[in-house]
PDB file of C-alpha atoms in Angstrom:
ATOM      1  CA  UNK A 247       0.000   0.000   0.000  1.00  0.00           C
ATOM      2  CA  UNK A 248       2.933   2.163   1.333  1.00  0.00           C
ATOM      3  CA  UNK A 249       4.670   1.536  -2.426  1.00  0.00           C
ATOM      4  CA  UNK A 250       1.752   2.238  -4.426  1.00  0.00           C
ATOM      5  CA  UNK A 251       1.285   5.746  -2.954  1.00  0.00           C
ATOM      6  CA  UNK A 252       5.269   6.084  -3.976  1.00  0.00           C
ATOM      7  CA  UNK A 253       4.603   5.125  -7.178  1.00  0.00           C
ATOM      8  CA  UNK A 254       1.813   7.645  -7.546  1.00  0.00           C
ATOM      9  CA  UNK A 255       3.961  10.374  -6.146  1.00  0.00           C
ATOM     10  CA  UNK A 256       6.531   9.663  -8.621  1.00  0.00           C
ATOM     11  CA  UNK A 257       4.485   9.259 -11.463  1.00  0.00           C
ATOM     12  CA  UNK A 258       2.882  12.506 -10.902  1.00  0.00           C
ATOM     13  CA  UNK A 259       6.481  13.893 -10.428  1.00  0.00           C
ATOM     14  CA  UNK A 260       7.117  12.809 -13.573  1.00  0.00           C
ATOM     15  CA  UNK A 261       4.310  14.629 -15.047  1.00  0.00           C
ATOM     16  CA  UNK A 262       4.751  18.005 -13.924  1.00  0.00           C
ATOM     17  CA  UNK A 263       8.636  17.542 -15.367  1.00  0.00           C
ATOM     18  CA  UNK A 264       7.588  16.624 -18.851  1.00  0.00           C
ATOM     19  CA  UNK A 265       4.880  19.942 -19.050  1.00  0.00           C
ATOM     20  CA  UNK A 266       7.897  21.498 -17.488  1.00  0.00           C
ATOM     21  CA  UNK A 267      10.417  20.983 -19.904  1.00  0.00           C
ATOM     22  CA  UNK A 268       7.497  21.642 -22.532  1.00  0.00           C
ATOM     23  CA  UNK A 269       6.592  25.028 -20.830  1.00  0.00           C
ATOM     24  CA  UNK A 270       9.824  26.918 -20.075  1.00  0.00           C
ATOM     25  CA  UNK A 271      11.793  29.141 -22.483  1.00  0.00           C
ATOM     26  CA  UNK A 272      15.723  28.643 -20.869  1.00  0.00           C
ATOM     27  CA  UNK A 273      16.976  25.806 -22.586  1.00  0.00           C
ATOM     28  CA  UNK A 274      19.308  25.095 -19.886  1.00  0.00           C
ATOM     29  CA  UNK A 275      16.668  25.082 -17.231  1.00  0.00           C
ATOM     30  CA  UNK A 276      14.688  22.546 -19.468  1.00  0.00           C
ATOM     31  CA  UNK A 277      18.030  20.456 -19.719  1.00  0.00           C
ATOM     32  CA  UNK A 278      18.298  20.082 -15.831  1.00  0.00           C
ATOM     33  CA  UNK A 279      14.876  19.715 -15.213  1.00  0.00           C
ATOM     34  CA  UNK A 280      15.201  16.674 -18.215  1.00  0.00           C
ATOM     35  CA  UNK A 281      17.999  14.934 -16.359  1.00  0.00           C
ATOM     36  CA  UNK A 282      15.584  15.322 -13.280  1.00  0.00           C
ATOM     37  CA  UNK A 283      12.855  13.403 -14.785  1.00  0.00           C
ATOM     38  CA  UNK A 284      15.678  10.592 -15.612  1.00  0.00           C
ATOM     39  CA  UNK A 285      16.649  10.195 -12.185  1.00  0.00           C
ATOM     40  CA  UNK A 286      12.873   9.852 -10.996  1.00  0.00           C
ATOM     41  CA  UNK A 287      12.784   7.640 -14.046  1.00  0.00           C
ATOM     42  CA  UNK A 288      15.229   5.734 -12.608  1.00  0.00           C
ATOM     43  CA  UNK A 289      13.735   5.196  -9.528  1.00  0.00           C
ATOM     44  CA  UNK A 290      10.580   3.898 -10.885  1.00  0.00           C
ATOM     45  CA  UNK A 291      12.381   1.493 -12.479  1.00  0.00           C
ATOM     46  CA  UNK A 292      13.787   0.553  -9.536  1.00  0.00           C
ATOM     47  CA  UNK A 293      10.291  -0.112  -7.812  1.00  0.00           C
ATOM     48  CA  UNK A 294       9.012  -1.999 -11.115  1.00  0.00           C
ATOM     49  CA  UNK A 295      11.822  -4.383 -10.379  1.00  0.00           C
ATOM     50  CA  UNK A 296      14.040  -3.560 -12.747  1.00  0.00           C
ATOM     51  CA  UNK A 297      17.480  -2.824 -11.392  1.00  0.00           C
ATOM     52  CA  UNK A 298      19.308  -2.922 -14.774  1.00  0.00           C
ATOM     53  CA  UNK A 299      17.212  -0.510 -16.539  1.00  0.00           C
ATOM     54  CA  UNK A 300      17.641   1.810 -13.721  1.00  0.00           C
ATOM     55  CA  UNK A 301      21.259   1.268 -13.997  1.00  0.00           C
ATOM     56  CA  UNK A 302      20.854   2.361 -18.031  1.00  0.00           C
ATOM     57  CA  UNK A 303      18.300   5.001 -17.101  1.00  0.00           C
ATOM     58  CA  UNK A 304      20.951   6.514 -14.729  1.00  0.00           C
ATOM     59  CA  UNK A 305      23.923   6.615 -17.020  1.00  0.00           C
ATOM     60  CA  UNK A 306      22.452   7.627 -20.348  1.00  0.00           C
ATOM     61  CA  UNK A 307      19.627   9.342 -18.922  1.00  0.00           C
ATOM     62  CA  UNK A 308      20.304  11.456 -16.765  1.00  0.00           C
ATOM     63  CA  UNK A 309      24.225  11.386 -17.688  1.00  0.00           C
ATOM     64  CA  UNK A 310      24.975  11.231 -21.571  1.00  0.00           C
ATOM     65  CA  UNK A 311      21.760  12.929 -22.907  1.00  0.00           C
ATOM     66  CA  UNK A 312      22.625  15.770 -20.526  1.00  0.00           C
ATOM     67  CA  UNK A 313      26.249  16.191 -21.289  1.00  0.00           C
ATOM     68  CA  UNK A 314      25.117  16.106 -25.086  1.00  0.00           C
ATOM     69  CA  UNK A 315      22.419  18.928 -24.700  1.00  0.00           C
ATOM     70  CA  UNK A 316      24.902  21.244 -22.703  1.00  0.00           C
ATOM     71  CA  UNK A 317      27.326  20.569 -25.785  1.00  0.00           C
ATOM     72  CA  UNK A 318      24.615  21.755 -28.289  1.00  0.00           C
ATOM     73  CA  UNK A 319      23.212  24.487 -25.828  1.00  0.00           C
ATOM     74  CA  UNK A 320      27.214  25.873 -25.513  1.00  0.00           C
ATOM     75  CA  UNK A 321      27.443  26.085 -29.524  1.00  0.00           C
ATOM     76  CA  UNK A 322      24.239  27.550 -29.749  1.00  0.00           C
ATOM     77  CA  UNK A 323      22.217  30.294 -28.235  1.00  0.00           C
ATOM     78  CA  UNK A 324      20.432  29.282 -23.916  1.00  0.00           C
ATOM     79  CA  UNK A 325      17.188  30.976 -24.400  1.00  0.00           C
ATOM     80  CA  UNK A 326      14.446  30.201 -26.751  1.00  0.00           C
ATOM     81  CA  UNK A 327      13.207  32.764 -29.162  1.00  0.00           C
TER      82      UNK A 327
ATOM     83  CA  UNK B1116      34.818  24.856 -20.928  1.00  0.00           C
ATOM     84  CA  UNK B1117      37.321  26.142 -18.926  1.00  0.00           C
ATOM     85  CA  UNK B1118      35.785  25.933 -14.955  1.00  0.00           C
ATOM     86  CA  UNK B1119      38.431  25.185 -11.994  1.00  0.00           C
ATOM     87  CA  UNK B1120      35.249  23.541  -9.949  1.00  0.00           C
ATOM     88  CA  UNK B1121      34.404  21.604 -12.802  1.00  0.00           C
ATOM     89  CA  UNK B1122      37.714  20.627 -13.850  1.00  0.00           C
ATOM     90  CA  UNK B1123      38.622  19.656 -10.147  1.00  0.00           C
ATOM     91  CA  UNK B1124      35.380  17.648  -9.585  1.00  0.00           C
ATOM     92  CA  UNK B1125      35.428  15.437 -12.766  1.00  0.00           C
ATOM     93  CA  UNK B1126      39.043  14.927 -11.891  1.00  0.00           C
ATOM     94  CA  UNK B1127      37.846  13.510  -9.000  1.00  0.00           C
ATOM     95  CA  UNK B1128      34.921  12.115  -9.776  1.00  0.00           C
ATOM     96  CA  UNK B1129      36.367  10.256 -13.441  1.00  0.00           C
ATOM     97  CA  UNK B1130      38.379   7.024 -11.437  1.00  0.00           C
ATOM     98  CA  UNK B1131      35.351   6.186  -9.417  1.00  0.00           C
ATOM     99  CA  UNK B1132      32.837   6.016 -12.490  1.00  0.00           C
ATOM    100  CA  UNK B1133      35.183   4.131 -14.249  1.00  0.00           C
ATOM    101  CA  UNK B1134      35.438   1.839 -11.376  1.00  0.00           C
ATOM    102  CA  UNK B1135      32.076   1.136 -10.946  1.00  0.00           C
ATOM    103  CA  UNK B1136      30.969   0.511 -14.724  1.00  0.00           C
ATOM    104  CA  UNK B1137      34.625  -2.339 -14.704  1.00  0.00           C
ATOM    105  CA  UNK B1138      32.875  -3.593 -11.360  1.00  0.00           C
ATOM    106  CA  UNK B1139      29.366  -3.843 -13.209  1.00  0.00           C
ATOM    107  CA  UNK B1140      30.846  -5.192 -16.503  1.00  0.00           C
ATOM    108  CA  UNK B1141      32.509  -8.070 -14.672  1.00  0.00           C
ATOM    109  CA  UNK B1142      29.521  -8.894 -12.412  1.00  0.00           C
ATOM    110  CA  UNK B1143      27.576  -9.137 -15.197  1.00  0.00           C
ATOM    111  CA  UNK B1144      26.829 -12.894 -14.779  1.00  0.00           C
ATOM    112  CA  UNK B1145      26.208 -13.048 -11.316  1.00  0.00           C
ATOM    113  CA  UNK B1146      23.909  -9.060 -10.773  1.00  0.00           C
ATOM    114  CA  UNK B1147      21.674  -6.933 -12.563  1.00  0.00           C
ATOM    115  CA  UNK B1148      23.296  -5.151 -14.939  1.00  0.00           C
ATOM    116  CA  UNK B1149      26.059  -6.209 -17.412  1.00  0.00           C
ATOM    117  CA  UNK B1150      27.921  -5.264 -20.549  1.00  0.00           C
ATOM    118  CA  UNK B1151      25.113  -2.527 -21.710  1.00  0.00           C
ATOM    119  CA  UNK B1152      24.976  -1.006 -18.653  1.00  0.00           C
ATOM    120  CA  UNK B1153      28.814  -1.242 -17.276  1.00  0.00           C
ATOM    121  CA  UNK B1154      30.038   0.197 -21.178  1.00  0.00           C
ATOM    122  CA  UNK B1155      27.360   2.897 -21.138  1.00  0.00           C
ATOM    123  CA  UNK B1156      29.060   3.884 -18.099  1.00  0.00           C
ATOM    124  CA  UNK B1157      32.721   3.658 -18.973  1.00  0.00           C
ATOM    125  CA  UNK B1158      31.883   5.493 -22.003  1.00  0.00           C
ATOM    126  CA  UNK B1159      29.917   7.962 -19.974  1.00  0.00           C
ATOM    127  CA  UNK B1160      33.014   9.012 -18.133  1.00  0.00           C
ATOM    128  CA  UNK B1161      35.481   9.297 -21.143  1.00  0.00           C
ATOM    129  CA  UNK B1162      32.618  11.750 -22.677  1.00  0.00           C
ATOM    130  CA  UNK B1163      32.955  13.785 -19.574  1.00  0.00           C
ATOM    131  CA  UNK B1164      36.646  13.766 -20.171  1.00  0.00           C
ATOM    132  CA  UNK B1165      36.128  14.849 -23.518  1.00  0.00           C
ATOM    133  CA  UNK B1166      33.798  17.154 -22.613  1.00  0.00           C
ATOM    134  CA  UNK B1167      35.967  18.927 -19.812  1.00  0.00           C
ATOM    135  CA  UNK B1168      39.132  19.201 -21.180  1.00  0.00           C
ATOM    136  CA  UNK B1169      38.568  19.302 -24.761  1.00  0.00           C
ATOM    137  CA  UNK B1170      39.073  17.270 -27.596  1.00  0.00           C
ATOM    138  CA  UNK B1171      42.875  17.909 -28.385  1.00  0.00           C
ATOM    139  CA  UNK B1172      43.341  16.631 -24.312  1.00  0.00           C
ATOM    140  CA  UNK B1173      40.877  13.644 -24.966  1.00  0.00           C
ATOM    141  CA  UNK B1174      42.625  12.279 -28.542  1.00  0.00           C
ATOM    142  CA  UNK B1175      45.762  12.662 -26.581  1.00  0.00           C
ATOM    143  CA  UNK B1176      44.146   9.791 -24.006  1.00  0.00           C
ATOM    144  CA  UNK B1177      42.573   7.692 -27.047  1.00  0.00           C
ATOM    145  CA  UNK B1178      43.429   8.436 -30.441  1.00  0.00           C
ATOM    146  CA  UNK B1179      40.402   8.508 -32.856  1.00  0.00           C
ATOM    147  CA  UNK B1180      42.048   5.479 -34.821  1.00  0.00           C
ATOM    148  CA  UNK B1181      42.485   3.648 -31.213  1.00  0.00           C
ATOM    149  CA  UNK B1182      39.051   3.630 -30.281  1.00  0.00           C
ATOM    150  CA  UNK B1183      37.822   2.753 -33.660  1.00  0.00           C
ATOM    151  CA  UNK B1184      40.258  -0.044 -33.421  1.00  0.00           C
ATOM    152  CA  UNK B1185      38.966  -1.482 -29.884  1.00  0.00           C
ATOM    153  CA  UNK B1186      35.270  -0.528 -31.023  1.00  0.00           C
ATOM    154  CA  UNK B1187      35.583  -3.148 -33.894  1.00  0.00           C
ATOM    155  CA  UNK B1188      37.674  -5.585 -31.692  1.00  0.00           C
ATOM    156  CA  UNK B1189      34.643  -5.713 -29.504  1.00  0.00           C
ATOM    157  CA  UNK B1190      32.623  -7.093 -32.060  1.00  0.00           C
ATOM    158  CA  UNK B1191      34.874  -9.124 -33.269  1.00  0.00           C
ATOM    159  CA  UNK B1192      35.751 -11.305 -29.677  1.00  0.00           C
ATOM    160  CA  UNK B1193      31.929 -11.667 -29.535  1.00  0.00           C
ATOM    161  CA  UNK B1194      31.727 -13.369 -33.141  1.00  0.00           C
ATOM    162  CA  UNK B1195      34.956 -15.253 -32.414  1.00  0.00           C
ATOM    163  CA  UNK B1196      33.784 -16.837 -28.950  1.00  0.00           C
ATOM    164  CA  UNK B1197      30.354 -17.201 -31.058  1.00  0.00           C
ATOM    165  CA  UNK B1198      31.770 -19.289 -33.319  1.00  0.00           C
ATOM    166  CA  UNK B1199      33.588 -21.601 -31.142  1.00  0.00           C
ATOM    167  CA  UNK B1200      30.911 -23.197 -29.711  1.00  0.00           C
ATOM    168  CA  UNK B1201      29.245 -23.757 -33.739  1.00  0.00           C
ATOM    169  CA  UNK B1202      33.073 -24.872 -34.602  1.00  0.00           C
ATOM    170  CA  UNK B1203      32.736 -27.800 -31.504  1.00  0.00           C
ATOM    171  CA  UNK B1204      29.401 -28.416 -31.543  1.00  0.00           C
ATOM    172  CA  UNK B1205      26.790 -26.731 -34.438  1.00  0.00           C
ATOM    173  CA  UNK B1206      25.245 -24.320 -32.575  1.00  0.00           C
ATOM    174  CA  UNK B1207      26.429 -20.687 -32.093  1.00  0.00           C
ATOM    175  CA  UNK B1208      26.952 -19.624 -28.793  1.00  0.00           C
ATOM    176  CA  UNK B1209      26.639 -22.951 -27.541  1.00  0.00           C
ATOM    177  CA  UNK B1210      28.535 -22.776 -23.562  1.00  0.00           C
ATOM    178  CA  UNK B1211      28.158 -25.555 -21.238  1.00  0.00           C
ATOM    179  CA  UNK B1212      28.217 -28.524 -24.655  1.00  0.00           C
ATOM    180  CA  UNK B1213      31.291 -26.555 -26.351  1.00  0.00           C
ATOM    181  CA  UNK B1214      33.516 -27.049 -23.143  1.00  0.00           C
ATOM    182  CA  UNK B1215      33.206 -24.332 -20.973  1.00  0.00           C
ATOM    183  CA  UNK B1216      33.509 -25.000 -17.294  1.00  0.00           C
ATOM    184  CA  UNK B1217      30.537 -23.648 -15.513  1.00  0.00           C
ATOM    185  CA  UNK B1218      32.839 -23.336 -12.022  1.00  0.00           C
ATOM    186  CA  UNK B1219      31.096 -22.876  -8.847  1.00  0.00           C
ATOM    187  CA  UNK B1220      27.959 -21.225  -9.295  1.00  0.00           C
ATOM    188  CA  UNK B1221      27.793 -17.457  -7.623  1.00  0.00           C
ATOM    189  CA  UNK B1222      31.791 -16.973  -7.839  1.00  0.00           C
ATOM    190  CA  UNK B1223      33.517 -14.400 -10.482  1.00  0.00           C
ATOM    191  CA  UNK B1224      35.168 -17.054 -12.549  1.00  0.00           C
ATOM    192  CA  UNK B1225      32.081 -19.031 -13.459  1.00  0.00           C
ATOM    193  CA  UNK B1226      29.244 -19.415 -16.106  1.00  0.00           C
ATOM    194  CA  UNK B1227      31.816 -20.475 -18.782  1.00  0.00           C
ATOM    195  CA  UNK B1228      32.033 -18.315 -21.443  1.00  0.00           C
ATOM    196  CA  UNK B1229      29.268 -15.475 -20.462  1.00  0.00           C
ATOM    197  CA  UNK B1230      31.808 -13.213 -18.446  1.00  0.00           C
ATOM    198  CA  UNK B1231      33.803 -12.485 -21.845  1.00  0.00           C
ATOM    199  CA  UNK B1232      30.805 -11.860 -24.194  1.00  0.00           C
ATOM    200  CA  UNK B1233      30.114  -9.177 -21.418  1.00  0.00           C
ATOM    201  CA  UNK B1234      33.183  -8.148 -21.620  1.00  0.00           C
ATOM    202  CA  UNK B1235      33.458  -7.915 -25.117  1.00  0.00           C
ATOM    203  CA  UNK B1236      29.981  -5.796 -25.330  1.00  0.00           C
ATOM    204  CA  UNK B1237      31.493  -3.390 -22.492  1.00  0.00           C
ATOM    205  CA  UNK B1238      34.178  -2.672 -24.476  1.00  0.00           C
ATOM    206  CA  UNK B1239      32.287  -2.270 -27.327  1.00  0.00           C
ATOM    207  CA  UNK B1240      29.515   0.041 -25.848  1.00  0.00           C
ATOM    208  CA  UNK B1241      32.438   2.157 -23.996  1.00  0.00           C
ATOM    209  CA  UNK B1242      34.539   2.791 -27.707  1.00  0.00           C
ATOM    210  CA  UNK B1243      31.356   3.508 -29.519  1.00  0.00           C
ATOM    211  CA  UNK B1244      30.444   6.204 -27.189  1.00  0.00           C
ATOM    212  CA  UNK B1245      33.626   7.989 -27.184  1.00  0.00           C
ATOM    213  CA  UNK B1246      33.730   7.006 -30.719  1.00  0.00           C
ATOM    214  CA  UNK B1247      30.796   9.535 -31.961  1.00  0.00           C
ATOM    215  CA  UNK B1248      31.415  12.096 -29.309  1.00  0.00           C
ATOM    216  CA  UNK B1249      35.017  12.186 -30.891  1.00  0.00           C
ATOM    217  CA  UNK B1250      33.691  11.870 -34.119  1.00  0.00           C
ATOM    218  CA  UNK B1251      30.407  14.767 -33.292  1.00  0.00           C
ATOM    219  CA  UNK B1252      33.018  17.522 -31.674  1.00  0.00           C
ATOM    220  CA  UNK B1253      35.076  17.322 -34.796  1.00  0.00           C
ATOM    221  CA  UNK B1254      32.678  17.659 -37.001  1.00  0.00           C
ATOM    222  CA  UNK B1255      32.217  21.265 -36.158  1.00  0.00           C
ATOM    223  CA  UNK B1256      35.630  21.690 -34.648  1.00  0.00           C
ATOM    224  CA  UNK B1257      36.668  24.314 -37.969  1.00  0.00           C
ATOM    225  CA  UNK B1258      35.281  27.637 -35.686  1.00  0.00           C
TER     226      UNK B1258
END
């Protein structure tokens, strides 16, 4: 009962990152808040009992897709026209 | 990008990702996780590498022509140890028939033959990352 509510929390968490990223004009504050929705990702994985997609979810996630976004933001312009 | 927190941090921080992904790809048999994972990571830290300190400091590390090189070996040990097994017995991939000790079940050295085809796709994984990082930063290196 206790997990379900988790899962609820997280989903919803998950949610309000995605019309986040959607909704905000700084590219860089859509990046982070991306990489933040990975990690919660992550953790749902985690509760759906699957410990090596977490693992995935954590390093390309949250760790590769980021690094390659700040990359493209640094050649290009941070704020959406 | 030219940072002294950043640059301290990753230096830091580099060793102990690179530990854990060698610590996931050669667990791979006996916990969650394995080759996919354990590369992704490896690879993850050389990008950050490549990423921090440029990529004149990163081809230094790993020449291009190196990590194409170990990207294709990768591929190559998994076809190899593939074809073993069809060589001894018919089938591809074929471990416990073809010869391969199984060991003592839960230790490192165990499984037979499952340890190095995760080993093989970690190294591949790891070198293809780098690989189009590398490849993507010089692309649009003539600024």
């Amino acid at each position: 009962m206790m997990f379900e509510w988790f899962n609820v929390i997280l989903v919803i968490f998950l949610i309000v990152c995605a019309i986040a990223v959607e909704r905000t004009k700084d590219l860089l504050a859509a990046v982070i808040i991306f990489a933040s929705y990975s990690l919660f990702m992550s953790v749902l994985w985690l509760l759906l009992a699957a410990p090596d997609i977490a693992l995935t979810e954590a390093a390309i996630g949250a760790g590769v897709t980021t690094l390659l976004f700040l990359v493209v933001i640094s050649r290009t312009t941070r704020m959406e026209k | 990008m030219n940072d002294l927190i950043v640059k301290l941090i990753s230096r830091l921080l580099i060793p102990f990702i690179q530990l854990y992904g060698i610590y996931i790809i050669l667990h791979g048999h006996l916990s969650f996780g394995g080759g996919f994972s354990g590369g992704a990571l490896v690879g993850s830290s050389l990008m950050l590498y490549a990423i921090i300190f440029g990529l004149k400091e990163s081809e230094k590390k790993l020449p291009h022509s190196v990590s194409q090189f170990i990207e294709s070996f990768g591929v190559l040990a998994y076809i190899i140890i593939g074809f073993i097994g069809m060589i001894l017995v018919g089938s591809f991939l074929s471990n416990k028939s073809a010869g391969f000790s199984l060991g003592e079940f839960g230790t490192l050295f165990s499984a037979g033959m499952i340890p190095l085809l995760t080993l093989a796709i970690g190294i591949k994984v790891a070198s293809t990352m780098i690989t189009l990082l590398q490849r993507l930063l010089k692309e649009d290196s003539h600024d």
